[in-house]
Coordinates of C-alpha atoms and ligand atoms in Angstrom, one line a residue:
X1 CA 47.3 117.7 68.1
X2 CA 44.4 116.0 66.6
X3 CA 44.0 114.1 69.7
X4 CA 44.0 117.1 72.1
X5 CA 41.3 119.0 70.0
X6 CA 39.0 116.1 70.4
X7 CA 39.6 115.8 74.1
X8 CA 40.0 119.6 75.2
X9 CA 37.5 122.3 74.8
X10 CA 38.6 125.0 72.3
X11 CA 38.9 127.7 75.1
X12 CA 41.6 125.9 76.9
X13 CA 43.6 125.3 73.6
X14 CA 43.4 129.0 72.7
X15 CA 44.6 129.8 76.2
X16 CA 47.6 127.5 75.7
X17 CA 48.6 128.7 72.5
X18 CA 48.4 132.3 73.7
X19 CA 50.7 131.4 76.7
X20 CA 53.2 129.9 74.3
X21 CA 53.3 133.1 72.3
X22 CA 53.7 135.4 75.2
X23 CA 56.7 133.2 76.4
X24 CA 58.3 133.2 73.1
X25 CA 58.0 137.2 72.9
X26 CA 59.6 137.5 76.5
X27 CA 62.5 135.2 75.4
X28 CA 63.1 137.3 72.2
X29 CA 63.1 140.6 74.1
X30 CA 65.6 139.3 76.3
X31 CA 67.9 138.9 73.4
X32 CA 67.5 135.2 73.1
X33 CA 68.8 134.8 76.7
X34 CA 67.3 131.5 77.8
X35 CA 69.3 131.5 81.0
X36 CA 67.1 132.3 83.9
X37 CA 67.9 135.6 85.5
X38 CA 69.8 135.1 88.8
X39 CA 68.6 137.6 91.4
X40 CA 70.8 136.3 94.3
X41 CA 74.6 136.6 93.9
X42 CA 76.7 134.5 96.2
X43 CA 79.5 136.6 97.8
X44 CA 82.6 136.4 95.3
X45 CA 85.6 134.6 97.1
X46 CA 89.1 135.0 95.8
X47 CA 90.2 131.5 94.8
X48 CA 92.5 129.8 97.3
X49 CA 96.1 129.9 96.2
X50 CA 96.9 126.5 95.0
X51 CA 100.2 124.9 95.8
X52 CA 101.2 122.3 93.1
X53 CA 102.9 120.3 96.0
X54 CA 99.4 119.4 97.2
X55 CA 99.1 117.2 94.0
X56 CA 101.4 114.8 95.7
X57 CA 98.6 114.1 98.1
X58 CA 96.4 112.6 95.2
X59 CA 95.9 108.9 94.6
X60 CA 98.9 108.6 92.1
X61 CA 101.3 110.6 94.3
X62 CA 101.5 113.6 92.0
X63 CA 102.4 111.5 89.0
X64 CA 100.0 110.9 86.3
X65 CA 99.9 107.1 86.7
X66 CA 101.5 104.4 89.0
X67 CA 102.4 101.3 87.2
X68 CA 103.5 98.1 88.9
X69 CA 105.7 95.7 86.9
X70 CA 105.7 92.1 87.6
X71 CA 104.7 88.6 86.3
X72 CA 101.0 88.1 86.2
X73 CA 101.6 84.6 87.5
X74 CA 103.1 86.1 90.7
X75 CA 99.5 86.4 92.2
X76 CA 101.0 86.4 95.6
X77 CA 102.7 89.6 94.9
X78 CA 99.7 91.3 93.2
X79 CA 97.7 90.4 96.3
X80 CA 100.2 92.2 98.4
X81 CA 100.5 95.3 96.3
X82 CA 96.8 95.6 95.9
X83 CA 96.4 95.6 99.8
X84 CA 99.3 98.0 100.4
X85 CA 97.9 100.4 97.6
X86 CA 94.4 100.3 99.1
X87 CA 95.9 101.1 102.7
X88 CA 97.7 104.0 101.2
X89 CA 94.9 105.4 99.1
X90 CA 96.8 104.6 95.9
X91 CA 95.5 104.0 92.4
X92 CA 97.7 101.5 90.7
X93 CA 97.8 99.7 87.4
X94 CA 99.6 96.5 86.8
X95 CA 101.9 96.1 83.7
X96 CA 102.8 92.4 82.8
X97 CA 106.3 91.4 83.2
X98 CA 107.6 88.7 80.9
X99 CA 109.5 85.4 81.4
X100 CA 112.8 85.6 79.7
X101 CA 112.2 82.6 77.4
X102 CA 109.2 84.3 76.0
X103 CA 111.2 87.2 74.6
X104 CA 111.7 86.4 71.0
X105 CA 115.4 86.1 70.2
X106 CA 114.9 88.4 67.2
X107 CA 113.3 91.1 69.2
X108 CA 116.3 91.5 71.4
X109 CA 118.7 94.4 70.1
X110 CA 122.2 92.9 70.2
X111 CA 125.7 93.3 69.0
X112 CA 127.4 91.7 66.2
X113 CA 128.8 88.8 68.4
X114 CA 125.1 88.2 69.4
X115 CA 125.9 88.3 73.1
X116 CA 123.1 89.7 75.2
X117 CA 121.3 89.4 78.5
X118 CA 119.3 86.2 78.9
X119 CA 117.0 84.4 81.5
X120 CA 114.9 86.1 84.0
X121 CA 117.0 89.3 83.7
X122 CA 115.9 89.6 80.0
X123 CA 112.3 89.1 81.1
X124 CA 112.7 91.8 83.7
X125 CA 114.1 94.2 81.2
X126 CA 111.3 93.6 78.9
X127 CA 108.8 94.1 81.9
X128 CA 110.2 97.5 82.5
X129 CA 110.3 98.4 78.9
X130 CA 106.7 97.5 78.6
X131 CA 105.9 100.0 81.3
X132 CA 108.2 102.6 79.7
X133 CA 106.6 101.9 76.3
X134 CA 103.1 102.4 77.8
X135 CA 104.0 105.8 79.3
X136 CA 105.2 107.0 75.8
X137 CA 102.4 105.4 73.8
X138 CA 99.7 106.9 76.2
X139 CA 101.7 110.2 76.4
X140 CA 101.6 110.2 80.3
X141 CA 103.1 113.4 81.5
X142 CA 104.8 111.1 84.2
X143 CA 104.5 107.7 85.8
X144 CA 105.8 106.1 88.9
X145 CA 107.0 102.6 88.1
X146 CA 107.2 100.1 91.1
X147 CA 108.3 96.4 91.3
X148 CA 105.8 94.1 92.6
X149 CA 107.7 93.2 95.7
X150 CA 108.3 96.6 97.3
X151 CA 107.0 98.4 100.4
X152 CA 107.0 101.8 101.8
X153 CA 106.5 103.9 104.8
X154 CA 102.9 105.1 105.9
X155 CA 104.1 108.6 105.8
X156 CA 105.1 108.2 101.9
X157 CA 103.3 111.4 101.1
X158 CA 105.2 113.6 103.5
X159 CA 108.3 111.9 102.4
X160 CA 107.6 112.6 98.6
X161 CA 106.7 116.1 99.5
X162 CA 110.0 116.6 101.3
X163 CA 111.7 115.0 98.3
X164 CA 109.8 117.2 95.9
X165 CA 110.8 120.4 97.9
X166 CA 114.5 119.4 97.8
X167 CA 114.3 118.6 94.2
X168 CA 113.2 122.1 93.6
X169 CA 116.2 123.5 95.4
X170 CA 118.5 121.4 93.2
X171 CA 116.7 122.1 89.7
X172 CA 114.4 125.1 89.8
X173 CA 115.8 128.5 89.2
X174 CA 116.2 130.9 92.1
X175 CA 113.4 133.2 92.8
X176 CA 115.8 136.1 93.3
X177 CA 117.8 135.6 90.0
X178 CA 115.9 133.2 87.8
X179 CA 118.8 132.7 85.4
X180 CA 120.7 130.7 88.1
X181 CA 120.3 127.8 90.5
X182 CA 121.2 127.2 94.2
X183 CA 123.5 124.5 92.8
X184 CA 126.2 126.4 90.7
X185 CA 127.0 122.9 88.8
X186 CA 123.3 122.7 87.6
X187 CA 122.3 121.9 84.8
X188 CA 125.8 120.7 84.0
X189 CA 129.3 121.5 85.5
X190 CA 131.5 123.6 83.5
X191 CA 135.3 123.4 83.3
X192 CA 135.5 126.1 85.9
X193 CA 132.9 124.4 88.3
X194 CA 134.2 123.5 91.7
X195 CA 134.4 119.6 92.3
X196 CA 132.1 119.8 95.3
X197 CA 129.6 122.3 96.4
X198 CA 128.4 123.1 100.0
X199 CA 125.4 121.0 101.3
X200 CA 122.1 122.8 101.1
X201 CA 120.2 122.4 104.4
X202 CA 116.7 121.3 104.1
X203 CA 115.6 123.6 106.9
X204 CA 116.9 126.6 104.9
X205 CA 115.8 125.9 101.4
X206 CA 116.4 128.7 98.9
X207 CA 113.2 130.2 97.5
X208 CA 112.8 128.9 93.9
X209 CA 110.5 129.5 91.0
X210 CA 107.5 127.0 91.3
X211 CA 107.3 124.3 88.8
X212 CA 104.1 124.3 86.6
X213 CA 104.3 120.9 84.9
X214 CA 105.0 118.5 87.8
X215 CA 105.1 119.0 91.5
X216 CA 108.5 117.5 91.5
X217 CA 110.0 120.3 89.3
X218 CA 110.5 120.7 85.5
X219 CA 113.0 119.2 83.4
X220 CA 113.7 115.8 85.3
X221 CA 114.1 112.7 83.4
X222 CA 114.0 110.1 86.2
X223 CA 113.3 110.1 90.0
X224 CA 115.1 107.1 91.3
X225 CA 113.4 106.9 94.7
X226 CA 113.7 103.1 95.2
X227 CA 117.0 101.5 95.2
X228 CA 119.6 99.3 97.0
X229 CA 122.5 101.8 96.7
X230 CA 123.7 105.1 95.4
X231 CA 126.6 107.2 95.4
X232 CA 126.9 110.9 95.7
X233 CA 128.0 112.3 92.3
X234 CA 131.9 111.9 92.3
X235 CA 134.2 114.8 92.0
X236 CA 135.4 113.6 88.5
X237 CA 131.9 113.1 87.0
X238 CA 131.9 115.9 84.5
X239 CA 128.3 115.2 83.4
X240 CA 126.6 115.4 86.8
X241 CA 125.6 118.3 89.0
X242 CA 127.2 117.9 92.5
X243 CA 124.4 119.5 94.8
X244 CA 123.1 117.9 97.8
X245 CA 120.1 118.7 99.9
X246 CA 120.6 117.4 103.3
X247 CA 118.1 116.9 106.1
X248 CA 118.9 116.2 109.6
X249 CA 116.4 114.5 112.1
X250 CA 114.2 112.9 109.5
X251 CA 112.7 110.3 111.9
X252 CA 111.6 108.1 108.9
X253 CA 115.2 107.4 108.3
X254 CA 116.3 104.5 110.6
X255 CA 119.6 104.9 112.6
X256 CA 122.6 104.3 110.5
X257 CA 123.3 100.6 111.9
X258 CA 119.9 99.7 110.2
X259 CA 120.9 101.0 106.7
X260 CA 122.9 99.3 104.2
X261 CA 124.0 99.9 100.6
X262 CA 125.2 97.8 97.7
X263 CA 127.6 100.7 97.0
X264 CA 130.7 101.1 99.0
X265 CA 131.8 103.4 100.6
X266 CA 128.4 104.2 102.0
X267 CA 129.2 108.0 102.4
X268 CA 125.8 108.8 104.0
X269 CA 126.2 106.4 106.8
X270 CA 130.0 107.3 107.3
X271 CA 129.9 111.0 107.1
X272 CA 126.5 112.2 108.4
X273 CA 124.6 111.7 111.8
X274 CA 121.8 109.3 112.3
X275 CA 118.4 110.0 110.7
X276 CA 120.1 112.0 108.0
X277 CA 118.4 112.1 104.4
X278 CA 120.1 113.5 101.3
X279 CA 118.6 114.2 98.0
X280 CA 121.0 114.6 95.0
X281 CA 121.7 113.5 91.3
X282 CA 121.8 109.7 91.0
X283 CA 125.1 108.1 90.4
X284 CA 125.8 104.4 90.4
X285 CA 122.2 103.3 91.2
X286 CA 121.5 99.7 92.0
X287 CA 118.1 98.0 91.8
X288 CA 114.9 99.6 90.3
X289 CA 112.4 99.1 93.1
X290 CA 110.8 102.3 92.3
X291 CA 111.4 105.2 89.8
X292 CA 109.6 107.8 88.2
X293 CA 109.8 108.9 84.7
X294 CA 108.7 112.0 82.8
X295 CA 107.4 111.7 79.4
X296 CA 110.7 113.0 78.1
X297 CA 112.6 110.8 80.4
X298 CA 110.5 107.8 79.0
X299 CA 111.3 108.6 75.5
X300 CA 115.0 108.8 76.4
X301 CA 115.0 105.5 78.1
X302 CA 113.1 103.9 75.2
X303 CA 115.7 105.0 72.9
X304 CA 118.9 104.3 75.1
X305 CA 117.8 101.2 77.0
X306 CA 115.1 99.8 74.9
X307 CA 116.6 100.1 71.5
X308 CA 120.2 99.6 72.1
X309 CA 122.0 96.3 72.8
X310 CA 120.6 94.7 75.7
X311 CA 123.8 93.7 77.3
X312 CA 123.0 94.1 81.0
X313 CA 120.2 93.9 83.4
X314 CA 117.7 96.7 83.3
X315 CA 119.1 98.5 86.6
X316 CA 122.7 98.5 85.2
X317 CA 121.4 100.0 82.0
X318 CA 119.4 102.7 83.8
X319 CA 122.5 103.5 85.9
X320 CA 124.6 103.7 82.6
X321 CA 121.8 106.0 81.3
X322 CA 121.7 108.2 84.4
X323 CA 125.6 108.4 84.8
X324 CA 126.1 109.6 81.3
X325 CA 128.3 106.6 80.7
X326 CA 130.1 106.3 77.4
X327 CA 128.7 102.8 77.2
X328 CA 125.2 104.2 76.8
X329 CA 125.1 107.9 76.1
X330 CA 127.3 110.6 77.3
X331 CA 124.3 113.1 77.2
X332 CA 123.4 114.6 80.5
X333 CA 120.3 112.9 81.9
X334 CA 118.5 114.5 84.8
X335 CA 118.1 111.8 87.3
X336 CA 117.5 112.6 91.0
X337 CA 117.5 110.3 94.0
X338 CA 117.4 110.2 97.7
X339 CA 119.2 108.3 100.3
X340 CA 118.0 106.1 101.9
X341 CA 115.4 105.1 99.1
X342 CA 111.7 105.4 99.7
X343 CA 110.6 102.1 98.2
X344 CA 112.4 98.9 99.5
X345 CA 112.1 95.2 99.3
X346 CA 109.5 93.6 101.4
X347 CA 110.4 90.1 102.6
X348 CA 107.6 87.9 103.3
X349 CA 107.4 84.9 105.5
X350 CA 108.2 81.8 103.3
X351 CA 110.9 79.9 101.6
X352 CA 113.9 81.8 100.6
X353 CA 113.9 80.0 97.3
X354 CA 110.6 81.7 96.3
X355 CA 111.6 85.1 97.3
X356 CA 113.1 86.1 93.8
X357 CA 112.3 85.1 90.2
X358 CA 115.7 86.6 89.2
X359 CA 118.4 85.8 91.9
X360 CA 119.1 82.6 93.8
X361 CA 118.3 83.3 97.5
X362 CA 119.2 79.7 98.7
X363 CA 117.3 77.4 101.0
X364 CA 115.8 78.0 104.2
X365 CA 112.5 79.6 105.5
X366 CA 111.9 83.1 106.9
X367 CA 109.7 83.2 110.0
X368 CA 109.3 86.9 110.3
X369 CA 108.3 89.4 107.4
X370 CA 110.3 92.6 107.3
X371 CA 111.0 95.4 104.9
X372 CA 114.6 96.7 104.3
X373 CA 115.1 100.1 106.0
X374 CA 111.5 101.2 106.4
X375 CA 110.4 102.2 109.9
X376 CA 106.8 102.3 109.7
X377 CA 106.1 99.8 106.9
X378 CA 102.6 99.8 105.3
X379 CA 102.7 96.1 104.8
X380 CA 103.7 95.3 108.5
X381 CA 101.1 97.8 109.8
X382 CA 98.3 96.4 107.5
X383 CA 96.1 95.2 110.4
X384 CA 96.5 98.5 112.4
X385 CA 95.6 100.5 109.3
X386 CA 92.6 98.2 108.5
X387 CA 91.4 98.7 112.2
X388 CA 91.8 102.5 111.8
X389 CA 94.3 102.6 114.7
X390 CA 97.4 104.7 115.1
X391 CA 99.6 102.4 117.2
X392 CA 101.9 101.7 114.4
X393 CA 104.8 99.1 114.6
X394 CA 108.4 100.7 114.2
X395 CA 110.7 98.0 112.7
X396 CA 113.9 100.1 113.7
X397 CA 113.3 101.9 117.0
X398 CA 116.2 104.0 118.3
X399 CA 118.7 102.6 120.6
X400 CA 118.1 105.1 123.4
Ligands
NAG1 C1 97.8 113.7 90.5 O1 98.7 114.8 90.3 C2 99.4 114.7 89.0 C3 100.5 115.8 89.0 O2 99.7 117.1 88.9 C4 98.4 114.6 87.9 O3 99.3 114.4 86.7 C5 97.5 113.4 88.0 O4 96.6 113.4 87.0 C6 96.9 113.5 89.5 N1 96.1 112.3 89.7 C7 94.9 112.2 90.0 C8 94.2 110.8 90.2 O5 94.2 113.2 90.1
NAG2 C1 101.1 114.8 74.6 O1 101.0 115.7 75.7 C2 101.6 117.0 75.4 C3 101.4 117.7 76.6 O2 100.2 117.5 77.2 C4 101.0 117.6 74.3 O3 101.5 118.9 74.1 C5 101.1 116.7 73.0 O4 100.3 117.3 72.0 C6 100.6 115.3 73.3 N1 100.8 114.5 72.2 C7 99.9 113.7 71.6 C8 100.4 112.9 70.4 O5 98.7 113.8 72.0
NAG3 C1 98.8 116.6 102.2 O1 99.4 115.6 102.9 C2 100.3 116.0 104.0 C3 100.9 115.0 104.6 O2 100.1 113.9 104.8 C4 99.4 117.0 104.9 O3 100.4 117.5 106.0 C5 98.6 118.0 104.2 O4 97.9 118.8 105.1 C6 97.9 117.5 103.0 N1 97.5 118.7 102.1 C7 96.4 118.8 101.6 C8 96.2 120.0 100.8 O5 95.6 117.9 101.7
NAG4 C1 123.7 106.6 115.8 O1 123.1 105.8 116.9 C2 123.9 104.9 117.6 C3 122.9 104.1 118.3 O2 122.2 104.9 119.3 C4 125.0 105.3 118.2 O3 125.7 104.5 118.8 C5 126.0 106.1 117.1 O4 127.0 106.8 117.9 C6 125.2 107.2 116.6 N1 125.9 107.7 115.3 C7 126.2 109.0 115.4 C8 127.2 109.3 114.1 O5 125.8 109.8 115.9

């Protein structure tokens, strides 16, 4: 102020003080409203109806996070996953897997005879448990957990959207009578439940109450969407709902001769026409190439698979968990799956012996990369995707 009085003539200073006082009065008169008055109102629009299924288009496929489990030393696989994720617009986080010998003996829950899983299988169990632990610790509402050697179709978002709509038909209440479900054996068969229920056709899905918490529905524990074999729920499985959503002419499903399953009988291939996809509760799952967990599902897995005796590889423990097996827990766990799976092994060019850190794949060299059962693989179309092209390579063209 001193400086101003020396520089400016008094007249100017008084004019300035007067201006400040007048402004202050105007502000007070408007009841302290400091917000400028808007004279132009933009036309009010009704908000567009939001469809929670659209969240599946986001960079984490409608889950809160995508976690990729694998050994940090397998830099080759992280390179591959990083590229595939970029080409599919996915945001992924790596979770460090562990070498079996680095898991402290004392840290392995075990029975009195001290027998437990050892070697690479133990490391793989720990890697998956690290991912599950992260979901629980960070309170993620859901996470998709992938293994670092998997691949998927370029239409993964459409596939997952179809999967989600099928899941709604199986687990969301009917709009016409919100106390019941299209699958009369959901959430759990009763003593009077039929041993089988009619297929629900995908092109005539019942109207169900839209889910609020996840685009995949409410109340699921696990979405086992990447595997090497499943079974439809068997008639005598008292714990598991029997419903199936069946979709014909899903062109992302290769002809049956290109499909295989580690589970026999492979009912999907034997009983249904080519290009059929089924969504149902997961029984006898093998391989955990890709699975999503909800927060509650992750907590249950931490309890039943993390804190109980580590007697078997992780995928078998997850199968026992989903099946409601007496060996793990007879509680009903809500695990959904699709056949064929949506995430499959990618087999790179290279020595068979380097293909896996767990199993022994023998000698020999693979000259051509491929991905099991995926028609328009992201990995195998990397160059076309990077070039912005649309002439995608189909690994399993139809016979005709
Ligand atoms: C994607 O959608 C899911 C489900 O609504 C949400 O949890 C997740 O935060 C979203 N991800 C991103 C990156 O917006
Ligand atoms: C975890 O998330 C749920 C759902 O958003 C919230 O209700 C709960 O308070 C959170 N828990 C913690 C510990 O932040
Ligand atoms: C979401 O993705 C699907 C399949 O790619 C597309 O058909 C649909 O228009 C997308 N929806 C939104 C809201 O972006
Ligand atoms: C599936 O396609 C193959 C090859 O075109 C054909 O030989 C076979 O009969 C088809 N299977 C069924 C069940 O239609």
